[in-house]
Amino acid sequence: MGYFTDGPFRMSNNVMRHQKPQPKVPDEDFIHYTQSGYHRILVPLDLSGQIDEVMHRLMREKFRIQLIHPENFPVVQEYTLSDQFRELQQEAEIRAAIADGDDDNEDDPGQGVSGARPLPLKSPSDFPAPSNLDSFVRAIHQCMNDGEEYAMTEPNMIRVFTAKAAVQFAEEVGEDSERMPRAWRMFTHFAKNNGYRQIIEPSDELEARLLKLRFNFPNFERVVDHLINQLRLWPLKHPDERRFRPLMLDGPKGAGKTAFAKELSKTLNTRYAFFNVASASMGGILTGISSKWGNGQAGLIFSEMARSETASPLILLDEIDKAIVGGPFPIEGALLNVLEPQTSREMRDEFGGLEFDASRVIYVATSNDLNMISAPLLSRFDVFAVDYPDPSQREVIIRNMLKKQYLQTILTPVALSILARQDGDLRALQSLLDKVVSQHVQAVLNQMGAKDQVADKGGEGSSEGISGEGSGEGNKAGTKKSNPRASLYGPQVIDELTVRICLAQLGVKTQSHFGFIHV
């Protein structure tokens, strides 16, 4: 049965193997046509060039119409943020640079790509908040770049945040829709200037400002001299070692430690942040709390570095001697790390594991009792004892208080000397000065009111011997009276009598505290 079934097929195969292949004859109807365009349309061969050009133009017009259609906006926007679009932009820039190089450097055509300028980096404000990790990473690549062609050549700029660390930060946050908005806000701050920040450089102008600070805070002379000496050593140091050592200002409350630290930041043209160590329950407030926790947030050090224009924001560690000891996240452990330049150079914020250089942050700590501070922590600081200013220093401080808070107001030498001899801290001195000025204002208003009363009762003759507004023809006509407050718009000189009256009034209540001079 198998023989009769398979035989015809074997015979047919043998015949086909021994047949010679016949040459294919072209169809005479199609030899004058060719395929053109994306859809391989059959067109006359002699018109293929013209038809290709027309079809290309039609495709471009169709593509343009599709681009501007509102329904396609999301797709177009996503494509412009893609790596493929960025690569096409770079290729176009390189081709344009090569063409310019060929035109400008005909004698040296080999320069080409080497002369190409890198694409300018964008600002995070140019992008909408990302909705996923891919769009976040694409935005990072267009706002930051670690390549040498993007490095800032200015000697006063250093790299604090890198694109690599930013990408790792975004990947750590991942697709978490709750953490991503906060991570994006952080990125918009630290990405500026491609992660570069200015450094403090020694100069005659800076030293002059520090000398002015020294004059305005006479009880901090040794501290300012110490800062000036450090600056003068910087030209001999390696650039990575040019930083201020942490300062510890130890002294009684009201000696002006906080006011000095704030004024120091202004003198150095840097950002200022206040951190009350006594009220901090965990070190994460400084170094960040992991984004995996419900209360996750960036640390104070990162926040100040990201928002600062310089690499050296000043952070005041207030009442460091009252730091909470113990607990699961002790503040002292975080302080020991951030105050050490070797570890702070590669500091990592716990919110998203973002690494950055915090080695140039300026730390100023205040304390009232050094015995409450551990030896390892105290060894991180240069310690200075700060006491209340003496009478001669208080005179300088009082003049500065008046100049800073009041317009054209001065004390006579005797009045200034009386105020400067009062006991108490600088907060009490400020309060006392405000009361003296208030007493002066009240005296001026009372005096002008008395003049008006005399002028109203006695007319022109009764006002003899009293000068100023409200006397003379104006009151005689009964149409004009003096404005007592007008006497306060001008130079004010507070005399000894005003100070003594104010001290006598206050001495009844707080004589034991201030030790006032009795009238």
XYZ file of C-alpha atoms in Angstrom:
519
model
C 0.000 0.000 0.000
C 2.839 2.324 0.802
C 4.484 1.762 -2.557
C 1.450 2.767 -4.582
C 0.847 5.774 -2.329
C 4.392 7.269 -2.301
C 5.460 6.403 -5.817
C 3.922 9.299 -7.737
C 5.406 11.824 -5.343
C 8.940 10.412 -5.704
C 8.644 10.460 -9.477
C 7.490 14.102 -9.429
C 10.428 15.142 -7.229
C 12.955 13.419 -9.469
C 11.572 15.175 -12.501
C 11.757 18.602 -10.805
C 15.387 18.060 -9.694
C 16.503 17.361 -13.251
C 14.703 20.364 -14.758
C 16.840 23.476 -15.440
C 15.711 26.824 -13.892
C 14.202 29.142 -16.432
C 15.437 32.801 -16.469
C 12.906 35.355 -15.129
C 11.662 37.656 -17.852
C 10.968 41.213 -16.599
C 7.472 42.503 -17.082
C 7.586 45.169 -19.767
C 4.749 47.072 -18.062
C 6.777 47.750 -14.882
C 10.362 48.346 -16.012
C 9.742 52.096 -16.220
C 8.429 52.387 -12.626
C 9.992 52.428 -9.201
C 8.799 52.420 -5.572
C 8.872 55.711 -3.667
C 8.052 57.013 -0.196
C 7.368 55.355 3.129
C 4.479 53.315 1.680
C 6.544 52.228 -1.353
C 4.150 53.725 -3.898
C 4.815 52.807 -7.551
C 5.808 55.953 -9.527
C 7.318 56.614 -12.972
C 11.067 56.231 -12.922
C 11.808 59.510 -14.688
C 9.644 61.467 -12.197
C 10.821 59.749 -8.993
C 13.016 62.669 -7.861
C 10.279 65.257 -8.177
C 7.671 62.979 -6.589
C 10.017 62.203 -3.660
C 10.455 65.907 -3.019
C 6.705 66.581 -3.141
C 5.900 63.635 -0.872
C 8.598 64.706 1.593
C 7.102 68.189 1.729
C 3.622 66.750 2.263
C 4.875 64.538 5.079
C 6.540 67.513 6.783
C 3.325 69.528 6.553
C 1.300 66.623 7.921
C 3.776 66.236 10.791
C 3.595 69.965 11.555
C -0.218 69.833 11.716
C -0.039 66.888 14.079
C 2.463 68.677 16.336
C 0.267 71.727 16.860
C -2.905 69.743 17.461
C -3.951 70.120 21.159
C -4.576 66.416 21.558
C -0.924 65.692 20.825
C 0.547 68.186 23.316
C 1.218 65.565 26.044
C 2.936 63.262 23.561
C 5.063 66.081 22.143
C 6.024 67.296 25.618
C 7.024 63.807 26.705
C 9.124 63.389 23.564
C 10.952 66.688 24.111
C 11.961 65.390 27.564
C 13.199 62.070 26.207
C 16.821 60.993 25.849
C 16.262 60.416 22.119
C 15.270 64.050 21.588
C 18.241 65.237 23.629
C 20.585 63.103 21.516
C 19.116 64.542 18.330
C 19.648 68.053 19.684
C 23.264 67.263 20.488
C 23.849 65.794 17.045
C 22.354 68.900 15.444
C 24.591 71.141 17.568
C 27.643 69.110 16.648
C 26.788 69.238 12.941
C 26.283 72.991 13.170
C 29.580 73.370 15.040
C 31.375 71.292 12.413
C 29.902 73.443 9.660
C 30.944 76.620 11.470
C 34.387 75.173 12.052
C 34.762 74.368 8.374
C 33.785 77.916 7.454
C 35.916 79.676 10.070
C 38.941 77.360 10.078
C 39.542 76.348 6.478
C 43.270 76.040 7.163
C 42.664 73.650 10.055
C 39.588 71.561 9.272
C 40.513 68.992 11.914
C 39.253 71.158 14.777
C 35.564 70.447 13.992
C 33.890 68.813 16.988
C 36.530 69.840 19.502
C 35.439 73.449 19.082
C 31.757 72.639 19.651
C 30.145 74.365 22.607
C 28.080 72.220 24.988
C 24.339 72.646 25.123
C 23.247 75.143 27.810
C 21.752 73.589 30.902
C 18.136 74.277 31.677
C 16.519 75.405 34.903
C 14.180 73.118 36.874
C 11.559 75.847 36.524
C 11.418 75.001 32.806
C 9.875 71.635 33.612
C 6.609 70.562 35.200
C 6.778 68.501 38.361
C 7.581 64.926 37.270
C 4.961 62.235 37.626
C 7.329 59.270 37.377
C 10.963 58.342 37.812
C 11.822 58.470 34.099
C 10.683 62.071 33.680
C 12.496 63.005 36.915
C 15.781 61.544 35.676
C 15.391 63.154 32.245
C 14.934 66.555 33.895
C 18.056 65.989 36.012
C 20.138 65.242 32.902
C 19.003 68.484 31.285
C 19.590 70.631 34.385
C 22.872 69.153 35.694
C 25.938 67.630 34.085
C 29.189 66.397 35.647
C 31.140 66.591 32.384
C 34.294 68.694 32.164
C 32.736 70.875 29.491
C 30.176 72.028 32.082
C 32.668 72.659 34.886
C 32.853 76.225 36.169
C 36.316 77.671 35.735
C 35.908 80.540 38.206
C 38.335 80.053 41.128
C 35.723 81.069 43.699
C 33.258 78.307 42.726
C 33.245 74.702 43.963
C 31.043 71.704 43.298
C 28.677 70.924 46.176
C 25.979 68.832 44.454
C 26.607 66.480 41.503
C 24.335 65.128 38.765
C 25.304 61.588 39.706
C 24.174 62.120 43.293
C 20.959 63.726 42.033
C 20.124 60.678 39.898
C 20.808 58.338 42.826
C 18.601 60.563 44.954
C 15.738 60.290 42.433
C 16.163 56.526 42.175
C 16.062 56.242 45.964
C 12.722 58.070 46.006
C 11.517 55.848 43.146
C 7.919 55.893 41.994
C 6.527 56.912 45.389
C 3.884 59.512 44.507
C 3.911 60.974 48.033
C 7.661 61.490 48.274
C 8.292 62.615 44.694
C 6.807 66.158 44.995
C 9.001 66.899 48.012
C 12.045 65.408 46.287
C 11.380 67.572 43.235
C 11.194 70.714 45.395
C 14.543 69.789 46.905
C 16.007 69.316 43.426
C 14.805 72.728 42.240
C 16.914 74.304 45.002
C 20.172 72.369 44.845
C 20.330 72.106 41.024
C 20.920 75.815 40.510
C 24.315 76.742 39.025
C 24.787 73.053 38.154
C 25.361 72.349 41.849
C 28.177 74.916 42.211
C 28.412 77.393 45.092
C 30.665 80.351 45.864
C 33.396 80.090 48.479
C 34.618 82.789 50.833
C 37.864 84.338 49.644
C 40.208 86.513 51.711
C 40.395 90.122 50.600
C 41.122 93.580 51.951
C 37.433 94.424 51.690
C 36.412 91.396 53.765
C 39.026 92.171 56.398
C 37.772 95.760 56.590
C 34.229 94.493 57.204
C 35.490 92.184 59.936
C 37.303 95.080 61.600
C 34.042 97.032 61.566
C 32.340 94.041 63.200
C 35.102 94.009 65.804
C 34.421 97.681 66.587
C 30.645 97.194 66.859
C 31.025 94.152 69.153
C 33.948 95.126 71.384
C 33.484 92.205 73.789
C 34.064 89.836 70.806
C 37.421 91.303 69.801
C 39.344 88.061 70.359
C 36.828 86.110 68.278
C 37.075 88.471 65.317
C 40.871 88.580 65.526
C 40.861 84.787 65.393
C 38.761 84.834 62.205
C 41.015 87.423 60.572
C 44.117 85.353 61.385
C 42.532 82.283 59.782
C 41.764 84.226 56.620
C 45.351 85.447 56.381
C 46.573 81.830 56.456
C 44.324 80.657 53.631
C 46.689 81.610 50.761
C 49.199 79.116 52.240
C 46.649 76.317 52.560
C 45.415 73.769 50.052
C 42.099 74.962 48.516
C 40.215 72.049 50.108
C 41.452 73.082 53.566
C 40.316 76.713 53.425
C 37.503 76.798 55.937
C 36.666 78.386 59.292
C 36.962 76.130 62.293
C 33.773 75.799 64.398
C 33.477 78.454 67.121
C 32.232 77.963 70.671
C 31.079 81.177 72.404
C 30.779 80.483 76.112
C 29.339 83.062 78.453
C 26.301 84.299 80.391
C 22.948 84.927 78.794
C 22.519 88.347 77.280
C 26.198 88.841 76.402
C 25.304 89.298 72.709
C 26.364 85.889 71.378
C 23.346 85.382 69.112
C 23.437 88.961 67.836
C 27.141 88.595 67.042
C 26.625 85.364 65.090
C 23.864 86.914 63.014
C 25.962 89.993 62.265
C 28.924 87.759 61.376
C 26.871 86.062 58.661
C 26.051 89.480 57.173
C 29.709 90.442 57.290
C 30.650 87.274 55.401
C 27.756 87.734 52.919
C 26.388 84.279 53.611
C 23.155 82.677 54.744
C 22.216 82.466 58.447
C 20.250 79.705 60.195
C 19.308 79.371 63.871
C 19.144 75.916 65.465
C 18.135 75.529 69.110
C 20.003 72.413 70.209
C 18.289 72.384 73.599
C 14.874 71.757 72.017
C 16.035 69.179 69.444
C 15.069 65.624 70.281
C 16.916 63.867 67.434
C 19.860 64.364 65.135
C 17.651 63.929 62.067
C 16.635 67.556 62.319
C 20.186 68.392 61.245
C 20.948 65.507 58.896
C 17.484 64.586 57.622
C 14.823 61.987 58.392
C 14.402 59.067 55.997
C 11.673 59.520 53.406
C 10.409 56.048 54.311
C 9.053 57.448 57.572
C 5.793 59.340 57.689
C 7.540 62.466 59.021
C 10.458 62.219 56.591
C 12.086 65.522 55.720
C 15.364 67.009 54.570
C 17.821 68.107 57.238
C 18.654 71.697 58.153
C 22.191 71.465 56.771
C 21.020 70.299 53.349
C 18.241 72.906 53.244
C 20.653 75.731 53.982
C 23.252 74.463 51.490
C 20.630 74.053 48.762
C 19.179 77.543 49.205
C 22.479 79.309 49.822
C 24.488 81.060 47.127
C 27.688 80.138 48.956
C 29.238 76.899 50.174
C 29.522 78.364 53.689
C 26.159 79.161 55.272
C 26.443 80.024 58.968
C 24.490 77.762 61.332
C 24.120 78.888 64.941
C 23.965 75.944 67.368
C 22.290 77.702 70.278
C 22.589 76.363 73.845
C 24.627 73.353 72.816
C 25.388 72.627 76.479
C 21.704 71.778 76.994
C 21.587 69.115 74.284
C 19.385 66.131 75.146
C 21.592 63.176 76.060
C 20.583 59.636 75.196
C 17.546 58.489 73.276
C 17.419 56.399 70.081
C 18.688 59.253 67.850
C 21.011 61.422 69.991
C 21.818 64.873 68.682
C 25.447 64.627 69.818
C 26.190 61.774 67.407
C 24.993 63.855 64.473
C 27.017 66.857 65.667
C 30.211 64.831 65.931
C 29.871 63.824 62.269
C 28.934 67.164 60.754
C 31.652 69.034 62.660
C 34.381 66.776 61.229
C 35.590 68.016 57.797
C 36.562 64.544 56.560
C 33.065 63.126 57.056
C 31.109 66.266 56.148
C 32.907 66.419 52.788
C 30.748 63.443 51.747
C 27.724 64.147 53.891
C 24.549 62.220 53.100
C 21.110 63.609 53.879
C 18.888 60.858 55.219
C 15.725 61.915 53.401
C 16.787 60.508 50.038
C 20.402 59.536 50.583
C 21.589 62.628 48.691
C 25.356 63.088 49.002
C 26.877 66.592 48.994
C 29.891 68.539 50.263
C 29.129 70.303 53.564
C 32.748 70.671 54.714
C 32.733 74.490 54.443
C 29.650 75.175 56.559
C 30.407 77.697 59.331
C 29.255 76.512 62.769
C 28.952 78.894 65.721
C 27.820 77.325 69.008
C 26.762 79.094 72.193
C 26.834 77.770 75.739
C 26.468 78.921 79.318
C 28.359 76.044 80.961
C 31.208 74.199 79.231
C 31.177 71.511 81.910
C 27.953 70.162 80.436
C 29.583 69.454 77.051
C 31.379 66.155 76.413
C 35.090 66.212 75.677
C 34.770 64.719 72.143
C 32.233 67.355 71.150
C 34.136 70.211 72.774
C 37.316 69.208 70.922
C 35.615 70.091 67.608
C 35.466 73.793 68.547
C 37.747 76.739 69.107
C 36.431 77.948 72.475
C 36.160 81.616 73.497
C 34.929 83.004 76.804
C 32.587 85.954 76.240
C 31.544 88.187 79.136
C 29.355 91.247 79.517
C 30.966 94.365 78.035
C 32.624 96.835 80.395
C 31.393 100.473 80.604
C 33.636 101.726 77.807
C 32.496 98.871 75.558
C 28.876 99.526 76.509
C 29.185 103.100 75.256
C 30.115 101.758 71.829
C 27.245 99.258 71.927
C 24.708 101.912 72.980
C 25.772 104.178 70.101
C 25.338 101.257 67.698
C 21.906 100.444 69.138
C 20.766 104.026 68.633
C 22.177 104.181 65.109
C 20.596 100.884 64.108
C 17.100 101.498 65.532
C 16.533 105.256 65.622
C 16.922 108.142 63.183
C 19.174 111.098 64.102
C 19.058 110.278 67.812
C 22.098 110.675 70.065
C 22.902 110.922 73.769
C 24.960 113.639 75.343
C 28.315 112.392 76.697
C 27.109 112.544 80.300
C 23.837 110.750 79.510
C 25.750 108.067 77.589
C 28.149 107.558 80.478
C 25.286 107.138 82.969
C 23.597 104.502 80.821
C 26.844 102.621 80.204
C 27.429 102.214 83.953
C 24.193 100.273 84.502
C 24.405 96.600 85.391
C 22.564 93.828 83.582
C 22.819 92.009 80.287
C 22.530 93.517 76.797
C 18.864 92.596 76.526
C 18.156 94.667 79.637
C 20.322 97.448 78.215
C 18.275 97.476 75.014
C 15.044 97.630 77.003
C 16.438 100.446 79.143
C 17.503 102.405 76.057
C 14.013 102.100 74.573
C 12.525 103.478 77.793
C 14.943 106.423 77.761
C 13.994 107.315 74.192
C 10.306 106.986 75.095
C 10.847 109.321 78.058
C 12.522 111.834 75.729
C 9.592 111.705 73.274
C 7.079 112.225 76.080
C 9.064 115.208 77.394
C 9.147 116.834 73.933
C 5.403 116.364 73.434
C 4.611 117.715 76.900
C 6.808 120.750 76.302
C 5.125 121.589 73.006
C 1.685 121.082 74.546
C 2.571 123.542 77.318
C 3.587 126.129 74.722
C 0.208 125.839 73.022
C -1.623 126.337 76.318
C 0.376 129.472 77.143
C -0.204 130.854 73.659
C -3.965 130.214 73.859
C -4.331 131.911 77.279
C -2.049 134.896 76.992
C -1.971 135.597 73.289
C 1.074 137.154 71.789
C 2.187 138.944 74.937
C 1.902 135.919 77.217
C 3.963 133.772 74.926
C 7.002 135.912 75.312
C 10.161 133.854 75.721
C 8.708 130.719 74.133
C 9.835 129.998 70.580
C 8.790 127.415 68.019
C 5.586 126.616 66.147
C 2.399 127.892 67.723
C 3.675 131.345 68.722
C 3.413 134.653 66.869
C 0.941 135.714 64.221
C -0.440 132.243 63.574
C -1.977 131.933 67.028
C -2.947 135.612 67.136
C -5.208 135.004 64.199
C -6.509 131.888 65.903
C -6.181 129.837 62.726
C -3.052 127.794 63.360
C -1.740 125.752 66.287
C 1.529 123.905 66.697
C 1.875 120.230 65.810
C 3.774 118.648 68.733
C 4.865 115.646 66.668
C 6.538 117.948 64.151
C 9.290 118.485 66.728
C 10.201 114.790 66.497
C 11.066 114.953 62.763
C 14.643 116.103 63.121
C 17.812 115.582 65.158
C 17.101 114.474 68.727
C 19.567 114.965 71.582
C 18.757 113.107 74.792
C 20.256 114.856 77.801
C 21.360 113.752 81.262
C 18.141 114.908 82.959
C 15.952 112.662 80.773
C 18.139 109.640 81.587
C 18.096 110.365 85.317
C 14.307 110.803 85.376
C 13.848 107.491 83.542
C 16.244 105.692 85.891
C 14.493 107.133 88.937
C 11.113 105.934 87.695
C 12.414 102.451 87.006
C 14.456 102.337 90.209
C 11.333 102.212 92.324
C 10.466 98.809 90.821
C 13.740 97.218 89.803
C 16.394 99.066 91.735
C 18.047 95.851 92.991
C 18.420 94.505 89.428
C 19.776 97.579 87.655
C 21.501 99.423 90.500
C 20.228 102.780 89.284
C 21.611 106.167 90.235
C 19.044 108.096 92.283
C 18.111 111.651 91.441
